[in-house]
Amino acid sequence: MIKMPLSSLFFFLVTVVSLASLQAHDTRVYELRTYYANEGKLDDLVARFRDHTTALFAKHGIENVGYWVPKDNPDNKLIYIIAFPSRLDQESMWKSFQVDPDWKAAAKASSKNGRLIKKIEAVFMQTTEYSMPIKKIQASPERLFELRTYICNEGMRRHLDARFRDHTIGLFDKHGIENIAYFHPMPDQEGGTNTLIYIVAHESEEGREEAFGNQREDEDWKSAAAASVERAGGRMVIQGGVTGELFVPTDFSAMK
């Protein structure tokens, strides 16, 4: 039997764990798309996705992750996330989808009484190294999702990431806030160097208020927040740089 010095064994184990971690990291490209429907057209837009688009995405290799509408929706929005193996795959898969005769027919039929979409916003993202695996969860029909965006001061995102990785995610779990996924916009996207986008879930709106209130008053959170600001040497997020919106999953969403 070959005996390995303890120091060598330690570094061997560290290497194995590090390689396993790298292999396990989600390398897919996610696209967050927000559609603003024309007045009175949101139901038609949702129906087109339910009856045609999601199946056609799957036909062309595009992964349906989740579809939501805001709980309060004055802007007639539909928000969804799809996934691709890479940006090159995104280009080829999207082109293939767009030229599909079934898509063209569905788009034409659904728009016969007027254009459905007023504006589209899109951002390509990848999961952070501390994000949990994205699961197609089917849970309580009353469950609410929350999309939150943090815009950081220059050079501060790594400090914010460290706080989420080392403290915030665990504290969310502790107080009943379900961690779904954490993303960075890709480097060539708006916010590519200074933005964190993440999704959490709540059993109810009342539960959300209670959970965030308890988290804010948690002494572990207060200590972690103060220490992270001290390490960063200042405020991490720009003034007014935290936004959040509650979403309800559509009936056809893979994630509920």
PDB file of C-alpha atoms in Angstrom:
ATOM      1  CA  MET A   1       0.000   0.000   0.000  1.00  0.00           C
ATOM      2  CA  ILE A   2       1.300   3.419  -0.956  1.00  0.00           C
ATOM      3  CA  LYS A   3       1.256   5.837   1.959  1.00  0.00           C
ATOM      4  CA  MET A   4       0.636   9.495   1.217  1.00  0.00           C
ATOM      5  CA  PRO A   5       1.886  12.215   3.601  1.00  0.00           C
ATOM      6  CA  LEU A   6      -0.947  13.987   5.378  1.00  0.00           C
ATOM      7  CA  SER A   7      -0.030  17.318   3.769  1.00  0.00           C
ATOM      8  CA  SER A   8      -0.131  15.764   0.292  1.00  0.00           C
ATOM      9  CA  LEU A   9      -3.398  14.031   1.093  1.00  0.00           C
ATOM     10  CA  PHE A  10      -4.896  17.330   2.215  1.00  0.00           C
ATOM     11  CA  PHE A  11      -3.975  19.135  -1.002  1.00  0.00           C
ATOM     12  CA  PHE A  12      -5.164  16.130  -3.032  1.00  0.00           C
ATOM     13  CA  LEU A  13      -8.569  16.253  -1.351  1.00  0.00           C
ATOM     14  CA  VAL A  14      -8.813  20.011  -1.803  1.00  0.00           C
ATOM     15  CA  THR A  15      -8.057  19.599  -5.507  1.00  0.00           C
ATOM     16  CA  VAL A  16     -10.654  16.856  -5.909  1.00  0.00           C
ATOM     17  CA  VAL A  17     -13.310  18.937  -4.149  1.00  0.00           C
ATOM     18  CA  SER A  18     -12.422  22.017  -6.216  1.00  0.00           C
ATOM     19  CA  LEU A  19     -12.625  20.087  -9.478  1.00  0.00           C
ATOM     20  CA  ALA A  20     -15.935  18.543  -8.469  1.00  0.00           C
ATOM     21  CA  SER A  21     -17.236  22.007  -7.645  1.00  0.00           C
ATOM     22  CA  LEU A  22     -16.182  23.350 -11.033  1.00  0.00           C
ATOM     23  CA  GLN A  23     -17.746  20.416 -12.832  1.00  0.00           C
ATOM     24  CA  ALA A  24     -20.962  20.860 -10.887  1.00  0.00           C
ATOM     25  CA  HIS A  25     -21.296  24.564 -11.662  1.00  0.00           C
ATOM     26  CA  ASP A  26     -24.141  25.379 -14.013  1.00  0.00           C
ATOM     27  CA  THR A  27     -22.592  26.658 -17.253  1.00  0.00           C
ATOM     28  CA  ARG A  28     -25.851  27.196 -19.111  1.00  0.00           C
ATOM     29  CA  VAL A  29     -26.844  30.599 -20.451  1.00  0.00           C
ATOM     30  CA  TYR A  30     -30.150  31.908 -19.141  1.00  0.00           C
ATOM     31  CA  GLU A  31     -32.226  34.592 -20.794  1.00  0.00           C
ATOM     32  CA  LEU A  32     -34.585  36.722 -18.748  1.00  0.00           C
ATOM     33  CA  ARG A  33     -37.226  38.172 -21.069  1.00  0.00           C
ATOM     34  CA  THR A  34     -39.898  40.722 -20.172  1.00  0.00           C
ATOM     35  CA  TYR A  35     -42.785  41.309 -22.567  1.00  0.00           C
ATOM     36  CA  TYR A  36     -45.017  44.364 -22.269  1.00  0.00           C
ATOM     37  CA  ALA A  37     -48.347  43.533 -23.869  1.00  0.00           C
ATOM     38  CA  ASN A  38     -50.472  46.086 -25.643  1.00  0.00           C
ATOM     39  CA  GLU A  39     -53.616  47.134 -23.812  1.00  0.00           C
ATOM     40  CA  GLY A  40     -56.085  44.276 -23.632  1.00  0.00           C
ATOM     41  CA  LYS A  41     -53.660  41.789 -25.221  1.00  0.00           C
ATOM     42  CA  LEU A  42     -51.996  40.148 -22.211  1.00  0.00           C
ATOM     43  CA  ASP A  43     -54.418  37.214 -22.117  1.00  0.00           C
ATOM     44  CA  ASP A  44     -53.831  36.582 -25.822  1.00  0.00           C
ATOM     45  CA  LEU A  45     -50.062  36.729 -25.313  1.00  0.00           C
ATOM     46  CA  VAL A  46     -50.203  34.298 -22.391  1.00  0.00           C
ATOM     47  CA  ALA A  47     -52.430  31.978 -24.430  1.00  0.00           C
ATOM     48  CA  ARG A  48     -49.928  31.989 -27.297  1.00  0.00           C
ATOM     49  CA  PHE A  49     -47.164  30.905 -24.960  1.00  0.00           C
ATOM     50  CA  ARG A  50     -49.387  28.270 -23.335  1.00  0.00           C
ATOM     51  CA  ASP A  51     -50.715  26.817 -26.577  1.00  0.00           C
ATOM     52  CA  HIS A  52     -47.761  27.198 -28.924  1.00  0.00           C
ATOM     53  CA  THR A  53     -44.545  28.945 -27.891  1.00  0.00           C
ATOM     54  CA  THR A  54     -43.393  26.781 -25.001  1.00  0.00           C
ATOM     55  CA  ALA A  55     -43.788  23.580 -27.031  1.00  0.00           C
ATOM     56  CA  LEU A  56     -41.960  25.139 -29.970  1.00  0.00           C
ATOM     57  CA  PHE A  57     -39.145  26.280 -27.683  1.00  0.00           C
ATOM     58  CA  ALA A  58     -38.776  22.699 -26.471  1.00  0.00           C
ATOM     59  CA  LYS A  59     -38.879  21.432 -30.073  1.00  0.00           C
ATOM     60  CA  HIS A  60     -35.839  23.573 -30.874  1.00  0.00           C
ATOM     61  CA  GLY A  61     -33.895  22.657 -27.739  1.00  0.00           C
ATOM     62  CA  ILE A  62     -34.720  25.783 -25.722  1.00  0.00           C
ATOM     63  CA  GLU A  63     -35.357  24.953 -22.080  1.00  0.00           C
ATOM     64  CA  ASN A  64     -38.466  26.451 -20.475  1.00  0.00           C
ATOM     65  CA  VAL A  65     -37.498  27.432 -16.920  1.00  0.00           C
ATOM     66  CA  GLY A  66     -40.386  29.549 -15.646  1.00  0.00           C
ATOM     67  CA  TYR A  67     -43.171  31.939 -16.672  1.00  0.00           C
ATOM     68  CA  TRP A  68     -44.722  34.570 -14.443  1.00  0.00           C
ATOM     69  CA  VAL A  69     -46.913  37.659 -14.368  1.00  0.00           C
ATOM     70  CA  PRO A  70     -46.555  40.356 -11.697  1.00  0.00           C
ATOM     71  CA  LYS A  71     -48.989  40.108  -8.794  1.00  0.00           C
ATOM     72  CA  ASP A  72     -49.854  43.741  -9.496  1.00  0.00           C
ATOM     73  CA  ASN A  73     -49.529  44.220 -13.228  1.00  0.00           C
ATOM     74  CA  PRO A  74     -50.373  47.739 -14.439  1.00  0.00           C
ATOM     75  CA  ASP A  75     -47.814  47.407 -17.272  1.00  0.00           C
ATOM     76  CA  ASN A  76     -49.320  44.168 -18.663  1.00  0.00           C
ATOM     77  CA  LYS A  77     -46.065  42.232 -18.293  1.00  0.00           C
ATOM     78  CA  LEU A  78     -45.192  38.605 -18.917  1.00  0.00           C
ATOM     79  CA  ILE A  79     -41.779  37.576 -17.549  1.00  0.00           C
ATOM     80  CA  TYR A  80     -40.030  34.353 -18.363  1.00  0.00           C
ATOM     81  CA  ILE A  81     -36.669  32.612 -18.199  1.00  0.00           C
ATOM     82  CA  ILE A  82     -35.365  30.176 -20.794  1.00  0.00           C
ATOM     83  CA  ALA A  83     -32.010  28.390 -20.948  1.00  0.00           C
ATOM     84  CA  PHE A  84     -29.464  27.390 -23.582  1.00  0.00           C
ATOM     85  CA  PRO A  85     -26.264  25.335 -23.436  1.00  0.00           C
ATOM     86  CA  SER A  86     -24.270  28.380 -24.642  1.00  0.00           C
ATOM     87  CA  ARG A  87     -24.585  31.723 -26.432  1.00  0.00           C
ATOM     88  CA  LEU A  88     -23.720  30.071 -29.748  1.00  0.00           C
ATOM     89  CA  ASP A  89     -26.496  27.553 -29.149  1.00  0.00           C
ATOM     90  CA  GLN A  90     -28.829  30.419 -28.295  1.00  0.00           C
ATOM     91  CA  GLU A  91     -28.206  32.043 -31.666  1.00  0.00           C
ATOM     92  CA  SER A  92     -28.804  28.875 -33.649  1.00  0.00           C
ATOM     93  CA  MET A  93     -31.767  27.667 -31.581  1.00  0.00           C
ATOM     94  CA  TRP A  94     -33.486  31.053 -31.659  1.00  0.00           C
ATOM     95  CA  LYS A  95     -33.062  31.373 -35.427  1.00  0.00           C
ATOM     96  CA  SER A  96     -34.399  27.870 -35.902  1.00  0.00           C
ATOM     97  CA  PHE A  97     -37.424  28.702 -33.753  1.00  0.00           C
ATOM     98  CA  GLN A  98     -38.146  31.951 -35.578  1.00  0.00           C
ATOM     99  CA  VAL A  99     -38.212  30.342 -39.022  1.00  0.00           C
ATOM    100  CA  ASP A 100     -40.352  27.391 -37.931  1.00  0.00           C
ATOM    101  CA  PRO A 101     -43.573  27.402 -40.038  1.00  0.00           C
ATOM    102  CA  ASP A 102     -45.581  26.373 -36.956  1.00  0.00           C
ATOM    103  CA  TRP A 103     -44.316  29.436 -35.089  1.00  0.00           C
ATOM    104  CA  LYS A 104     -45.058  31.737 -37.999  1.00  0.00           C
ATOM    105  CA  ALA A 105     -48.596  30.363 -38.237  1.00  0.00           C
ATOM    106  CA  ALA A 106     -49.184  30.688 -34.481  1.00  0.00           C
ATOM    107  CA  ALA A 107     -47.823  34.242 -34.396  1.00  0.00           C
ATOM    108  CA  LYS A 108     -49.966  35.287 -37.346  1.00  0.00           C
ATOM    109  CA  ALA A 109     -53.153  33.707 -35.970  1.00  0.00           C
ATOM    110  CA  SER A 110     -52.696  35.194 -32.490  1.00  0.00           C
ATOM    111  CA  SER A 111     -52.097  38.685 -33.930  1.00  0.00           C
ATOM    112  CA  LYS A 112     -55.033  38.769 -36.336  1.00  0.00           C
ATOM    113  CA  ASN A 113     -56.826  41.346 -34.159  1.00  0.00           C
ATOM    114  CA  GLY A 114     -53.744  43.485 -33.539  1.00  0.00           C
ATOM    115  CA  ARG A 115     -50.157  43.296 -32.319  1.00  0.00           C
ATOM    116  CA  LEU A 116     -49.797  41.652 -28.926  1.00  0.00           C
ATOM    117  CA  ILE A 117     -46.467  43.078 -27.790  1.00  0.00           C
ATOM    118  CA  LYS A 118     -45.523  46.697 -27.229  1.00  0.00           C
ATOM    119  CA  LYS A 119     -41.949  46.211 -25.963  1.00  0.00           C
ATOM    120  CA  ILE A 120     -39.483  43.447 -25.144  1.00  0.00           C
ATOM    121  CA  GLU A 121     -36.557  43.587 -22.703  1.00  0.00           C
ATOM    122  CA  ALA A 122     -33.999  40.801 -22.493  1.00  0.00           C
ATOM    123  CA  VAL A 123     -30.801  40.047 -20.629  1.00  0.00           C
ATOM    124  CA  PHE A 124     -28.456  37.057 -20.863  1.00  0.00           C
ATOM    125  CA  MET A 125     -27.330  35.728 -17.498  1.00  0.00           C
ATOM    126  CA  GLN A 126     -25.364  32.943 -15.866  1.00  0.00           C
ATOM    127  CA  THR A 127     -25.742  31.583 -12.373  1.00  0.00           C
ATOM    128  CA  THR A 128     -23.336  32.781  -9.711  1.00  0.00           C
ATOM    129  CA  GLU A 129     -20.868  30.260  -8.278  1.00  0.00           C
ATOM    130  CA  TYR A 130     -22.949  30.146  -5.086  1.00  0.00           C
ATOM    131  CA  SER A 131     -26.348  29.696  -6.724  1.00  0.00           C
ATOM    132  CA  MET A 132     -28.256  26.540  -5.913  1.00  0.00           C
ATOM    133  CA  PRO A 133     -29.258  24.176  -8.773  1.00  0.00           C
ATOM    134  CA  ILE A 134     -32.337  25.440 -10.584  1.00  0.00           C
ATOM    135  CA  LYS A 135     -35.199  22.995 -10.129  1.00  0.00           C
ATOM    136  CA  LYS A 136     -38.564  22.761 -11.864  1.00  0.00           C
ATOM    137  CA  ILE A 137     -40.556  23.023  -8.657  1.00  0.00           C
ATOM    138  CA  GLN A 138     -44.268  22.359  -8.389  1.00  0.00           C
ATOM    139  CA  ALA A 139     -45.377  23.609  -4.995  1.00  0.00           C
ATOM    140  CA  SER A 140     -48.273  25.492  -3.426  1.00  0.00           C
ATOM    141  CA  PRO A 141     -50.460  27.275  -6.009  1.00  0.00           C
ATOM    142  CA  GLU A 142     -50.506  30.287  -3.681  1.00  0.00           C
ATOM    143  CA  ARG A 143     -46.732  30.538  -3.649  1.00  0.00           C
ATOM    144  CA  LEU A 144     -45.283  33.865  -4.785  1.00  0.00           C
ATOM    145  CA  PHE A 145     -41.956  34.412  -6.505  1.00  0.00           C
ATOM    146  CA  GLU A 146     -39.896  37.556  -6.113  1.00  0.00           C
ATOM    147  CA  LEU A 147     -37.399  38.837  -8.634  1.00  0.00           C
ATOM    148  CA  ARG A 148     -34.876  41.133  -6.968  1.00  0.00           C
ATOM    149  CA  THR A 149     -32.137  43.220  -8.567  1.00  0.00           C
ATOM    150  CA  TYR A 150     -29.161  44.853  -6.842  1.00  0.00           C
ATOM    151  CA  ILE A 151     -27.041  47.428  -8.686  1.00  0.00           C
ATOM    152  CA  CYS A 152     -23.644  47.894  -7.064  1.00  0.00           C
ATOM    153  CA  ASN A 153     -21.172  50.715  -6.879  1.00  0.00           C
ATOM    154  CA  GLU A 154     -18.106  50.201  -9.039  1.00  0.00           C
ATOM    155  CA  GLY A 155     -15.993  47.270  -7.872  1.00  0.00           C
ATOM    156  CA  MET A 156     -18.373  46.335  -5.070  1.00  0.00           C
ATOM    157  CA  ARG A 157     -20.258  43.357  -6.508  1.00  0.00           C
ATOM    158  CA  ARG A 158     -17.676  40.844  -5.295  1.00  0.00           C
ATOM    159  CA  HIS A 159     -18.273  42.045  -1.748  1.00  0.00           C
ATOM    160  CA  LEU A 160     -22.034  41.753  -2.171  1.00  0.00           C
ATOM    161  CA  ASP A 161     -21.582  38.264  -3.615  1.00  0.00           C
ATOM    162  CA  ALA A 162     -19.472  37.282  -0.608  1.00  0.00           C
ATOM    163  CA  ARG A 163     -22.181  38.481   1.777  1.00  0.00           C
ATOM    164  CA  PHE A 164     -24.867  36.514  -0.047  1.00  0.00           C
ATOM    165  CA  ARG A 165     -22.668  33.422  -0.299  1.00  0.00           C
ATOM    166  CA  ASP A 166     -21.490  33.426   3.303  1.00  0.00           C
ATOM    167  CA  HIS A 167     -24.482  34.853   5.156  1.00  0.00           C
ATOM    168  CA  THR A 168     -27.617  36.022   3.344  1.00  0.00           C
ATOM    169  CA  ILE A 169     -28.606  32.754   1.679  1.00  0.00           C
ATOM    170  CA  GLY A 170     -28.365  30.898   4.979  1.00  0.00           C
ATOM    171  CA  LEU A 171     -30.335  33.593   6.774  1.00  0.00           C
ATOM    172  CA  PHE A 172     -33.025  33.480   4.087  1.00  0.00           C
ATOM    173  CA  ASP A 173     -33.335  29.742   4.704  1.00  0.00           C
ATOM    174  CA  LYS A 174     -33.450  30.308   8.441  1.00  0.00           C
ATOM    175  CA  HIS A 175     -36.397  32.683   8.114  1.00  0.00           C
ATOM    176  CA  GLY A 176     -38.406  30.726   5.551  1.00  0.00           C
ATOM    177  CA  ILE A 177     -37.430  32.619   2.393  1.00  0.00           C
ATOM    178  CA  GLU A 178     -36.819  30.018  -0.305  1.00  0.00           C
ATOM    179  CA  ASN A 179     -33.704  30.525  -2.420  1.00  0.00           C
ATOM    180  CA  ILE A 180     -34.433  29.713  -6.090  1.00  0.00           C
ATOM    181  CA  ALA A 181     -31.483  31.044  -8.132  1.00  0.00           C
ATOM    182  CA  TYR A 182     -28.822  33.773  -8.254  1.00  0.00           C
ATOM    183  CA  PHE A 183     -27.547  35.305 -11.494  1.00  0.00           C
ATOM    184  CA  HIS A 184     -25.064  37.786 -12.915  1.00  0.00           C
ATOM    185  CA  PRO A 185     -25.764  39.393 -16.288  1.00  0.00           C
ATOM    186  CA  MET A 186     -23.135  38.205 -18.765  1.00  0.00           C
ATOM    187  CA  PRO A 187     -20.187  40.601 -19.203  1.00  0.00           C
ATOM    188  CA  ASP A 188     -21.453  42.071 -22.505  1.00  0.00           C
ATOM    189  CA  GLN A 189     -24.906  42.808 -21.072  1.00  0.00           C
ATOM    190  CA  GLU A 190     -26.119  45.924 -19.292  1.00  0.00           C
ATOM    191  CA  GLY A 191     -25.127  45.503 -15.659  1.00  0.00           C
ATOM    192  CA  GLY A 192     -22.583  42.852 -16.586  1.00  0.00           C
ATOM    193  CA  THR A 193     -20.072  44.022 -13.969  1.00  0.00           C
ATOM    194  CA  ASN A 194     -22.227  45.554 -11.260  1.00  0.00           C
ATOM    195  CA  THR A 195     -25.582  43.740 -11.044  1.00  0.00           C
ATOM    196  CA  LEU A 196     -26.924  40.785  -9.067  1.00  0.00           C
ATOM    197  CA  ILE A 197     -30.302  39.325 -10.040  1.00  0.00           C
ATOM    198  CA  TYR A 198     -31.938  36.672  -7.918  1.00  0.00           C
ATOM    199  CA  ILE A 199     -35.218  34.857  -7.366  1.00  0.00           C
ATOM    200  CA  VAL A 200     -36.708  33.794  -4.050  1.00  0.00           C
ATOM    201  CA  ALA A 201     -40.124  32.365  -3.195  1.00  0.00           C
ATOM    202  CA  HIS A 202     -42.663  32.899  -0.425  1.00  0.00           C
ATOM    203  CA  GLU A 203     -45.683  30.907   0.693  1.00  0.00           C
ATOM    204  CA  SER A 204     -47.761  34.096   0.850  1.00  0.00           C
ATOM    205  CA  GLU A 205     -47.430  37.876   0.778  1.00  0.00           C
ATOM    206  CA  GLU A 206     -48.025  38.010   4.529  1.00  0.00           C
ATOM    207  CA  GLY A 207     -45.348  35.377   5.039  1.00  0.00           C
ATOM    208  CA  ARG A 208     -42.941  37.423   2.936  1.00  0.00           C
ATOM    209  CA  GLU A 209     -43.386  40.522   5.091  1.00  0.00           C
ATOM    210  CA  GLU A 210     -42.886  38.556   8.284  1.00  0.00           C
ATOM    211  CA  ALA A 211     -39.848  36.675   6.983  1.00  0.00           C
ATOM    212  CA  PHE A 212     -38.010  39.757   5.723  1.00  0.00           C
ATOM    213  CA  GLY A 213     -38.878  41.586   8.937  1.00  0.00           C
ATOM    214  CA  ASN A 214     -37.435  38.756  11.026  1.00  0.00           C
ATOM    215  CA  GLN A 215     -34.343  38.562   8.849  1.00  0.00           C
ATOM    216  CA  ARG A 216     -33.679  42.302   9.169  1.00  0.00           C
ATOM    217  CA  GLU A 217     -33.917  42.067  12.976  1.00  0.00           C
ATOM    218  CA  ASP A 218     -31.726  38.974  13.208  1.00  0.00           C
ATOM    219  CA  GLU A 219     -28.525  39.797  15.113  1.00  0.00           C
ATOM    220  CA  ASP A 220     -26.537  37.502  12.807  1.00  0.00           C
ATOM    221  CA  TRP A 221     -27.743  39.564   9.838  1.00  0.00           C
ATOM    222  CA  LYS A 222     -26.922  42.871  11.496  1.00  0.00           C
ATOM    223  CA  SER A 223     -23.435  41.637  12.297  1.00  0.00           C
ATOM    224  CA  ALA A 224     -22.831  40.225   8.802  1.00  0.00           C
ATOM    225  CA  ALA A 225     -24.127  43.368   7.106  1.00  0.00           C
ATOM    226  CA  ALA A 226     -21.947  45.661   9.197  1.00  0.00           C
ATOM    227  CA  ALA A 227     -18.853  43.496   8.747  1.00  0.00           C
ATOM    228  CA  SER A 228     -19.314  43.252   4.979  1.00  0.00           C
ATOM    229  CA  VAL A 229     -19.631  47.022   4.605  1.00  0.00           C
ATOM    230  CA  GLU A 230     -16.486  47.464   6.690  1.00  0.00           C
ATOM    231  CA  ARG A 231     -14.563  44.971   4.540  1.00  0.00           C
ATOM    232  CA  ALA A 232     -15.802  46.618   1.357  1.00  0.00           C
ATOM    233  CA  GLY A 233     -14.777  50.044   2.617  1.00  0.00           C
ATOM    234  CA  GLY A 234     -18.139  51.618   1.919  1.00  0.00           C
ATOM    235  CA  ARG A 235     -21.655  51.177   0.626  1.00  0.00           C
ATOM    236  CA  MET A 236     -21.943  48.261  -1.816  1.00  0.00           C
ATOM    237  CA  VAL A 237     -25.231  49.112  -3.539  1.00  0.00           C
ATOM    238  CA  ILE A 238     -26.021  52.434  -5.216  1.00  0.00           C
ATOM    239  CA  GLN A 239     -28.690  54.654  -3.742  1.00  0.00           C
ATOM    240  CA  GLY A 240     -32.047  53.225  -4.795  1.00  0.00           C
ATOM    241  CA  GLY A 241     -30.269  50.272  -6.382  1.00  0.00           C
ATOM    242  CA  VAL A 242     -32.392  47.508  -4.838  1.00  0.00           C
ATOM    243  CA  THR A 243     -35.659  46.639  -6.569  1.00  0.00           C
ATOM    244  CA  GLY A 244     -38.065  43.744  -6.165  1.00  0.00           C
ATOM    245  CA  GLU A 245     -41.318  42.606  -7.693  1.00  0.00           C
ATOM    246  CA  LEU A 246     -43.702  39.816  -6.721  1.00  0.00           C
ATOM    247  CA  PHE A 247     -44.768  37.364  -9.411  1.00  0.00           C
ATOM    248  CA  VAL A 248     -47.424  34.711  -9.792  1.00  0.00           C
ATOM    249  CA  PRO A 249     -46.524  31.699 -11.962  1.00  0.00           C
ATOM    250  CA  THR A 250     -48.643  31.052 -15.033  1.00  0.00           C
ATOM    251  CA  ASP A 251     -50.645  27.833 -15.153  1.00  0.00           C
ATOM    252  CA  PHE A 252     -48.187  26.374 -17.691  1.00  0.00           C
ATOM    253  CA  SER A 253     -44.972  27.395 -15.939  1.00  0.00           C
ATOM    254  CA  ALA A 254     -42.523  24.555 -15.275  1.00  0.00           C
ATOM    255  CA  MET A 255     -41.711  26.279 -11.980  1.00  0.00           C
ATOM    256  CA  LYS A 256     -44.550  27.036  -9.558  1.00  0.00           C
TER     257      LYS A 256
END
